[in-house]
Amino acid sequence: MKNLLFSRRKVLFMLTDALSELLSSGLSLQSSLSLLSERKSPLGFCACHLHTALSSGMTLSVAFCSAPALALPDWYASYIAVAEECERISPILSHLRSLLFHEKMLREKIFAMLSYPCFVTLLTAAAGFFSVFYLLPSLSSFLGGDFSEAQKKAFETMLFADVGLLTVFAALVFFVSKVFSPSPVLNVIKTMAFFSEHDIPTLQAVSCAFAFVGREKKIAFALLSLRNRLLDGESIADAFGFCLEKAGFKAEGRLLSEFLYICEQTGNNNGFARSARVLEEKQARRERILLSSIQPALLLLASVYITVILKIAFLPYLTSLGGIL
């Protein structure tokens, strides 16, 4: 079996998808794993490991984490732990399948988004290389003068321009990944929305949401403060609003607080879901703005690159050619 991260994540998606289908049809977890373990494939190998681990008394979350053929994100293990604790394995596996599918589509979207900038960057760099290493020697032999200094300067200019071009492309890759990746706050709210929909206690949902924080210390401190306030009996609307605003997420905190307050007055439990939809719409607007601005920005960058090459590299030749004419 391949040990590449991508293939291991793919096996995780296949296993989650298969288990979700079998459990939703009415089969038990052990029966589902027993059926899947009969497959002579990476999926069957993982299912066999899980079946053996559960038969030996290991918990499902520990069994998933110990599986050698799976690339398990932290949030996946947290969801499985909550599923065991609340005995909601079937709906949570279905939700995990949708999360993994969304992660896969996001990765493909980013790759597709960067394919055009990569093509333009390589084409522009190739044009500069062709100009300096093929066109300039041809002009030198045609004019018959000593242009060694001009050729050296042209080569240095091309290297400098290529470094700048690659730097801009690397910055674009970083910027695109930041814009297209959902913020940790949105992931936390979506996690709370799912658990609220399935009547899972808020404190357990907050504990699971910690897995989406990553390196965002401000959100981690906000969730810790939130947990303490909920334990002290403060309302969910006030606790979430105060903690997120204090952590620096004022817009998200106020939005969520308003929706949760209305839900508390009406008895609904869709405050998190409504907040997540609003934040996802803002995310979609940012993506559309980025998509509409990348093409003209790249064309402008290519124009500047070619202009610099023409001015520094070809101007001495053109001046000499004008004198000859």
GROMACS .gro file of C-alpha atoms in nm:
model
  325
    1MET     CA    1   0.000   0.000   0.000
    2LYS     CA    2   0.121   0.349  -0.077
    3ASN     CA    3   0.220   0.550   0.226
    4LEU     CA    4   0.158   0.886   0.067
    5LEU     CA    5  -0.053   1.126   0.271
    6PHE     CA    6  -0.295   1.183  -0.014
    7SER     CA    7  -0.367   0.811  -0.062
    8ARG     CA    8  -0.410   0.763   0.314
    9ARG     CA    9  -0.659   1.048   0.326
   10LYS     CA   10  -0.837   0.894   0.027
   11VAL     CA   11  -0.865   0.561   0.212
   12LEU     CA   12  -1.010   0.747   0.510
   13PHE     CA   13  -1.277   0.901   0.288
   14MET     CA   14  -1.363   0.563   0.133
   15LEU     CA   15  -1.386   0.398   0.475
   16THR     CA   16  -1.604   0.676   0.616
   17ASP     CA   17  -1.830   0.667   0.313
   18ALA     CA   18  -1.873   0.289   0.327
   19LEU     CA   19  -1.934   0.282   0.703
   20SER     CA   20  -2.187   0.562   0.677
   21GLU     CA   21  -2.382   0.376   0.409
   22LEU     CA   22  -2.383   0.047   0.597
   23LEU     CA   23  -2.479   0.200   0.932
   24SER     CA   24  -2.760   0.404   0.776
   25SER     CA   25  -2.901   0.082   0.628
   26GLY     CA   26  -2.946  -0.062   0.978
   27LEU     CA   27  -2.632  -0.274   1.023
   28SER     CA   28  -2.434  -0.256   1.345
   29LEU     CA   29  -2.082  -0.116   1.353
   30GLN     CA   30  -1.918  -0.454   1.409
   31SER     CA   31  -2.121  -0.614   1.128
   32SER     CA   32  -2.030  -0.331   0.892
   33LEU     CA   33  -1.661  -0.362   0.971
   34SER     CA   34  -1.678  -0.739   0.933
   35LEU     CA   35  -1.828  -0.703   0.584
   36LEU     CA   36  -1.572  -0.445   0.477
   37SER     CA   37  -1.281  -0.649   0.614
   38GLU     CA   38  -1.354  -0.916   0.352
   39ARG     CA   39  -1.238  -0.676   0.079
   40LYS     CA   40  -0.885  -0.736  -0.051
   41SER     CA   41  -0.799  -0.368  -0.067
   42PRO     CA   42  -0.666  -0.087   0.156
   43LEU     CA   43  -1.027  -0.031   0.262
   44GLY     CA   44  -1.058  -0.393   0.376
   45PHE     CA   45  -0.722  -0.376   0.555
   46CYS     CA   46  -0.834  -0.073   0.757
   47ALA     CA   47  -1.173  -0.226   0.834
   48CYS     CA   48  -1.003  -0.546   0.954
   49HIS     CA   49  -0.778  -0.344   1.186
   50LEU     CA   50  -1.076  -0.157   1.330
   51HIS     CA   51  -1.279  -0.477   1.372
   52THR     CA   52  -0.994  -0.650   1.554
   53ALA     CA   53  -0.930  -0.348   1.774
   54LEU     CA   54  -1.295  -0.316   1.875
   55SER     CA   55  -1.318  -0.690   1.945
   56SER     CA   56  -1.024  -0.658   2.182
   57GLY     CA   57  -1.203  -0.388   2.381
   58MET     CA   58  -1.043  -0.080   2.229
   59THR     CA   59  -1.259   0.228   2.179
   60LEU     CA   60  -1.344   0.336   1.825
   61SER     CA   61  -1.157   0.666   1.848
   62VAL     CA   62  -0.839   0.495   1.969
   63ALA     CA   63  -0.879   0.228   1.701
   64PHE     CA   64  -0.904   0.494   1.429
   65CYS     CA   65  -0.599   0.679   1.563
   66SER     CA   66  -0.393   0.359   1.573
   67ALA     CA   67  -0.479   0.251   1.218
   68PRO     CA   68  -0.149   0.258   1.022
   69ALA     CA   69  -0.310   0.317   0.682
   70LEU     CA   70  -0.516   0.626   0.771
   71ALA     CA   71  -0.423   0.995   0.778
   72LEU     CA   72  -0.651   1.103   1.059
   73PRO     CA   73  -0.708   1.477   1.118
   74ASP     CA   74  -0.751   1.594   1.477
   75TRP     CA   75  -1.109   1.701   1.415
   76TYR     CA   76  -1.198   1.355   1.282
   77ALA     CA   77  -1.081   1.186   1.603
   78SER     CA   78  -1.271   1.444   1.810
   79TYR     CA   79  -1.593   1.374   1.622
   80ILE     CA   80  -1.551   0.999   1.670
   81ALA     CA   81  -1.495   1.047   2.044
   82VAL     CA   82  -1.816   1.250   2.071
   83ALA     CA   83  -2.000   0.990   1.862
   84GLU     CA   84  -1.898   0.717   2.106
   85GLU     CA   85  -1.986   0.923   2.409
   86CYS     CA   86  -2.331   1.021   2.278
   87GLU     CA   87  -2.396   0.699   2.083
   88ARG     CA   88  -2.457   0.891   1.759
   89ILE     CA   89  -2.210   0.711   1.534
   90SER     CA   90  -2.429   0.692   1.223
   91PRO     CA   91  -2.518   1.065   1.186
   92ILE     CA   92  -2.168   1.174   1.284
   93LEU     CA   93  -2.007   0.944   1.028
   94SER     CA   94  -2.241   1.088   0.767
   95HIS     CA   95  -2.131   1.437   0.869
   96LEU     CA   96  -1.765   1.334   0.859
   97ARG     CA   97  -1.815   1.205   0.506
   98SER     CA   98  -1.945   1.547   0.400
   99LEU     CA   99  -1.652   1.721   0.575
  100LEU     CA  100  -1.397   1.501   0.399
  101PHE     CA  101  -1.571   1.554   0.067
  102HIS     CA  102  -1.569   1.930   0.122
  103GLU     CA  103  -1.197   1.915   0.207
  104LYS     CA  104  -1.131   1.721  -0.115
  105MET     CA  105  -1.329   1.969  -0.325
  106LEU     CA  106  -1.152   2.262  -0.160
  107ARG     CA  107  -0.813   2.112  -0.241
  108GLU     CA  108  -0.916   2.058  -0.603
  109LYS     CA  109  -1.053   2.413  -0.623
  110ILE     CA  110  -0.723   2.558  -0.503
  111PHE     CA  111  -0.526   2.348  -0.752
  112ALA     CA  112  -0.756   2.456  -1.035
  113MET     CA  113  -0.732   2.816  -0.921
  114LEU     CA  114  -0.352   2.808  -0.933
  115SER     CA  115  -0.318   2.629  -1.266
  116TYR     CA  116  -0.371   2.945  -1.474
  117PRO     CA  117  -0.129   3.161  -1.268
  118CYS     CA  118   0.129   2.881  -1.285
  119PHE     CA  119   0.093   2.861  -1.664
  120VAL     CA  120   0.126   3.239  -1.707
  121THR     CA  121   0.428   3.252  -1.474
  122LEU     CA  122   0.609   2.971  -1.657
  123LEU     CA  123   0.524   3.115  -1.999
  124THR     CA  124   0.651   3.459  -1.898
  125ALA     CA  125   0.974   3.316  -1.755
  126ALA     CA  126   1.021   3.106  -2.070
  127ALA     CA  127   0.978   3.416  -2.286
  128GLY     CA  128   1.251   3.595  -2.091
  129PHE     CA  129   1.484   3.294  -2.114
  130PHE     CA  130   1.429   3.261  -2.490
  131SER     CA  131   1.490   3.631  -2.543
  132VAL     CA  132   1.817   3.644  -2.348
  133PHE     CA  133   1.971   3.314  -2.461
  134TYR     CA  134   1.856   3.297  -2.824
  135LEU     CA  135   1.747   3.635  -2.956
  136LEU     CA  136   2.033   3.838  -2.807
  137PRO     CA  137   2.311   3.612  -2.950
  138SER     CA  138   2.139   3.630  -3.289
  139LEU     CA  139   2.134   4.011  -3.277
  140SER     CA  140   2.499   4.018  -3.165
  141SER     CA  141   2.609   3.808  -3.460
  142PHE     CA  142   2.395   4.018  -3.696
  143LEU     CA  143   2.531   4.354  -3.576
  144GLY     CA  144   2.887   4.233  -3.537
  145GLY     CA  145   2.970   4.463  -3.245
  146ASP     CA  146   3.098   4.396  -2.895
  147PHE     CA  147   2.789   4.353  -2.684
  148SER     CA  148   2.938   4.129  -2.413
  149GLU     CA  149   2.866   4.387  -2.143
  150ALA     CA  150   2.508   4.430  -2.264
  151GLN     CA  151   2.458   4.052  -2.269
  152LYS     CA  152   2.590   4.023  -1.912
  153LYS     CA  153   2.356   4.296  -1.795
  154ALA     CA  154   2.066   4.132  -1.977
  155PHE     CA  155   2.139   3.799  -1.807
  156GLU     CA  156   2.151   3.963  -1.462
  157THR     CA  157   1.826   4.146  -1.535
  158MET     CA  158   1.656   3.824  -1.637
  159LEU     CA  159   1.765   3.650  -1.315
  160PHE     CA  160   1.644   3.942  -1.105
  161ALA     CA  161   1.310   3.950  -1.290
  162ASP     CA  162   1.266   3.573  -1.255
  163VAL     CA  163   1.326   3.590  -0.879
  164GLY     CA  164   1.067   3.866  -0.854
  165LEU     CA  165   0.824   3.667  -1.067
  166LEU     CA  166   0.859   3.355  -0.853
  167THR     CA  167   0.825   3.562  -0.535
  168VAL     CA  168   0.498   3.710  -0.658
  169PHE     CA  169   0.372   3.364  -0.756
  170ALA     CA  170   0.462   3.222  -0.412
  171ALA     CA  171   0.279   3.513  -0.247
  172LEU     CA  172  -0.021   3.441  -0.471
  173VAL     CA  173  -0.022   3.074  -0.369
  174PHE     CA  174  -0.018   3.174  -0.002
  175PHE     CA  175  -0.291   3.434  -0.053
  176VAL     CA  176  -0.518   3.198  -0.250
  177SER     CA  177  -0.483   2.924   0.013
  178LYS     CA  178  -0.572   3.174   0.286
  179VAL     CA  179  -0.875   3.314   0.102
  180PHE     CA  180  -1.015   2.977  -0.004
  181SER     CA  181  -0.958   2.799   0.325
  182PRO     CA  182  -1.242   2.859   0.572
  183SER     CA  183  -1.148   3.045   0.886
  184PRO     CA  184  -1.120   2.851   1.214
  185VAL     CA  185  -1.408   3.061   1.350
  186LEU     CA  186  -1.633   2.939   1.067
  187ASN     CA  187  -1.527   2.579   1.132
  188VAL     CA  188  -1.608   2.620   1.501
  189ILE     CA  189  -1.952   2.765   1.425
  190LYS     CA  190  -2.027   2.489   1.171
  191THR     CA  191  -1.927   2.228   1.428
  192MET     CA  192  -2.158   2.384   1.684
  193ALA     CA  193  -2.435   2.397   1.423
  194PHE     CA  194  -2.411   2.023   1.356
  195PHE     CA  195  -2.411   1.925   1.723
  196SER     CA  196  -2.694   2.167   1.799
  197GLU     CA  197  -2.901   2.013   1.520
  198HIS     CA  198  -2.851   1.666   1.670
  199ASP     CA  199  -2.921   1.780   2.029
  200ILE     CA  200  -2.569   1.703   2.150
  201PRO     CA  201  -2.474   1.899   2.466
  202THR     CA  202  -2.305   2.233   2.406
  203LEU     CA  203  -2.005   2.161   2.627
  204GLN     CA  204  -1.924   1.846   2.431
  205ALA     CA  205  -1.958   2.040   2.108
  206VAL     CA  206  -1.719   2.307   2.237
  207SER     CA  207  -1.465   2.038   2.327
  208CYS     CA  208  -1.488   1.897   1.975
  209ALA     CA  209  -1.455   2.245   1.823
  210PHE     CA  210  -1.107   2.274   1.981
  211ALA     CA  211  -0.979   2.038   1.711
  212PHE     CA  212  -1.048   2.302   1.443
  213VAL     CA  213  -0.851   2.576   1.618
  214GLY     CA  214  -0.506   2.470   1.498
  215ARG     CA  215  -0.248   2.739   1.576
  216GLU     CA  216  -0.507   3.011   1.632
  217LYS     CA  217  -0.435   3.081   1.999
  218LYS     CA  218  -0.693   3.358   2.018
  219ILE     CA  219  -0.974   3.119   1.928
  220ALA     CA  220  -0.840   2.858   2.171
  221PHE     CA  221  -0.846   3.110   2.455
  222ALA     CA  222  -1.195   3.219   2.346
  223LEU     CA  223  -1.323   2.859   2.364
  224LEU     CA  224  -1.164   2.807   2.705
  225SER     CA  225  -1.325   3.123   2.835
  226LEU     CA  226  -1.652   3.019   2.671
  227ARG     CA  227  -1.647   2.682   2.844
  228ASN     CA  228  -1.594   2.844   3.184
  229ARG     CA  229  -1.878   3.091   3.128
  230LEU     CA  230  -2.116   2.815   3.024
  231LEU     CA  231  -2.024   2.617   3.336
  232ASP     CA  232  -2.102   2.929   3.541
  233GLY     CA  233  -2.454   2.931   3.394
  234GLU     CA  234  -2.423   3.218   3.146
  235SER     CA  235  -2.648   3.204   2.841
  236ILE     CA  236  -2.505   3.065   2.517
  237ALA     CA  237  -2.575   3.387   2.324
  238ASP     CA  238  -2.398   3.612   2.574
  239ALA     CA  239  -2.109   3.371   2.626
  240PHE     CA  240  -2.034   3.322   2.257
  241GLY     CA  241  -2.073   3.690   2.174
  242PHE     CA  242  -1.848   3.810   2.456
  243CYS     CA  243  -1.574   3.551   2.407
  244LEU     CA  244  -1.545   3.591   2.030
  245GLU     CA  245  -1.550   3.971   2.049
  246LYS     CA  246  -1.286   3.972   2.321
  247ALA     CA  247  -1.067   3.742   2.106
  248GLY     CA  248  -1.080   3.994   1.821
  249PHE     CA  249  -1.357   3.842   1.611
  250LYS     CA  250  -1.605   4.123   1.663
  251ALA     CA  251  -1.814   4.077   1.347
  252GLU     CA  252  -1.849   3.701   1.397
  253GLY     CA  253  -1.923   3.742   1.770
  254ARG     CA  254  -2.195   4.002   1.721
  255LEU     CA  255  -2.355   3.808   1.435
  256LEU     CA  256  -2.361   3.482   1.629
  257SER     CA  257  -2.482   3.650   1.947
  258GLU     CA  258  -2.779   3.809   1.768
  259PHE     CA  259  -2.886   3.484   1.602
  260LEU     CA  260  -2.846   3.283   1.922
  261TYR     CA  261  -3.044   3.541   2.121
  262ILE     CA  262  -3.335   3.523   1.875
  263CYS     CA  263  -3.325   3.143   1.890
  264GLU     CA  264  -3.335   3.152   2.270
  265GLN     CA  265  -3.648   3.365   2.255
  266THR     CA  266  -3.820   3.149   1.991
  267GLY     CA  267  -3.705   2.806   2.106
  268ASN     CA  268  -3.525   2.726   1.778
  269ASN     CA  269  -3.180   2.572   1.756
  270ASN     CA  270  -3.067   2.705   1.418
  271GLY     CA  271  -2.867   3.005   1.540
  272PHE     CA  272  -2.531   2.847   1.463
  273ALA     CA  273  -2.649   2.724   1.123
  274ARG     CA  274  -2.779   3.069   1.024
  275SER     CA  275  -2.453   3.232   1.132
  276ALA     CA  276  -2.253   2.975   0.936
  277ARG     CA  277  -2.457   3.047   0.620
  278VAL     CA  278  -2.394   3.421   0.650
  279LEU     CA  279  -2.020   3.369   0.700
  280GLU     CA  280  -2.006   3.124   0.408
  281GLU     CA  281  -2.172   3.384   0.184
  282LYS     CA  282  -1.903   3.635   0.283
  283GLN     CA  283  -1.640   3.373   0.208
  284ALA     CA  284  -1.794   3.315  -0.136
  285ARG     CA  285  -1.787   3.690  -0.210
  286ARG     CA  286  -1.418   3.707  -0.123
  287GLU     CA  287  -1.350   3.414  -0.355
  288ARG     CA  288  -1.539   3.581  -0.642
  289ILE     CA  289  -1.345   3.905  -0.594
  290LEU     CA  290  -1.017   3.713  -0.599
  291LEU     CA  291  -1.116   3.520  -0.911
  292SER     CA  292  -1.209   3.838  -1.097
  293SER     CA  293  -0.886   4.019  -1.005
  294ILE     CA  294  -0.623   3.749  -1.060
  295GLN     CA  295  -0.628   3.746  -1.442
  296PRO     CA  296  -0.575   4.122  -1.496
  297ALA     CA  297  -0.315   4.128  -1.217
  298LEU     CA  298  -0.118   3.847  -1.383
  299LEU     CA  299  -0.137   4.013  -1.724
  300LEU     CA  300  -0.006   4.335  -1.570
  301LEU     CA  301   0.278   4.142  -1.404
  302ALA     CA  302   0.370   3.972  -1.732
  303SER     CA  303   0.366   4.309  -1.910
  304VAL     CA  304   0.600   4.462  -1.652
  305TYR     CA  305   0.834   4.162  -1.677
  306ILE     CA  306   0.853   4.175  -2.056
  307THR     CA  307   0.894   4.555  -2.052
  308VAL     CA  308   1.189   4.529  -1.813
  309ILE     CA  309   1.354   4.261  -2.029
  310LEU     CA  310   1.304   4.464  -2.346
  311LYS     CA  311   1.433   4.787  -2.194
  312ILE     CA  312   1.742   4.650  -2.021
  313ALA     CA  313   1.835   4.370  -2.262
  314PHE     CA  314   1.734   4.492  -2.606
  315LEU     CA  315   1.769   4.871  -2.583
  316PRO     CA  316   2.145   4.872  -2.657
  317TYR     CA  317   2.089   4.656  -2.964
  318LEU     CA  318   1.800   4.863  -3.088
  319THR     CA  319   2.005   5.182  -3.041
  320SER     CA  320   2.292   5.035  -3.239
  321LEU     CA  321   2.056   4.907  -3.507
  322GLY     CA  322   1.904   5.256  -3.535
  323GLY     CA  323   2.252   5.403  -3.592
  324ILE     CA  324   2.324   5.150  -3.867
  325LEU     CA  325   1.997   5.229  -4.042
   0.00000   0.00000   0.00000
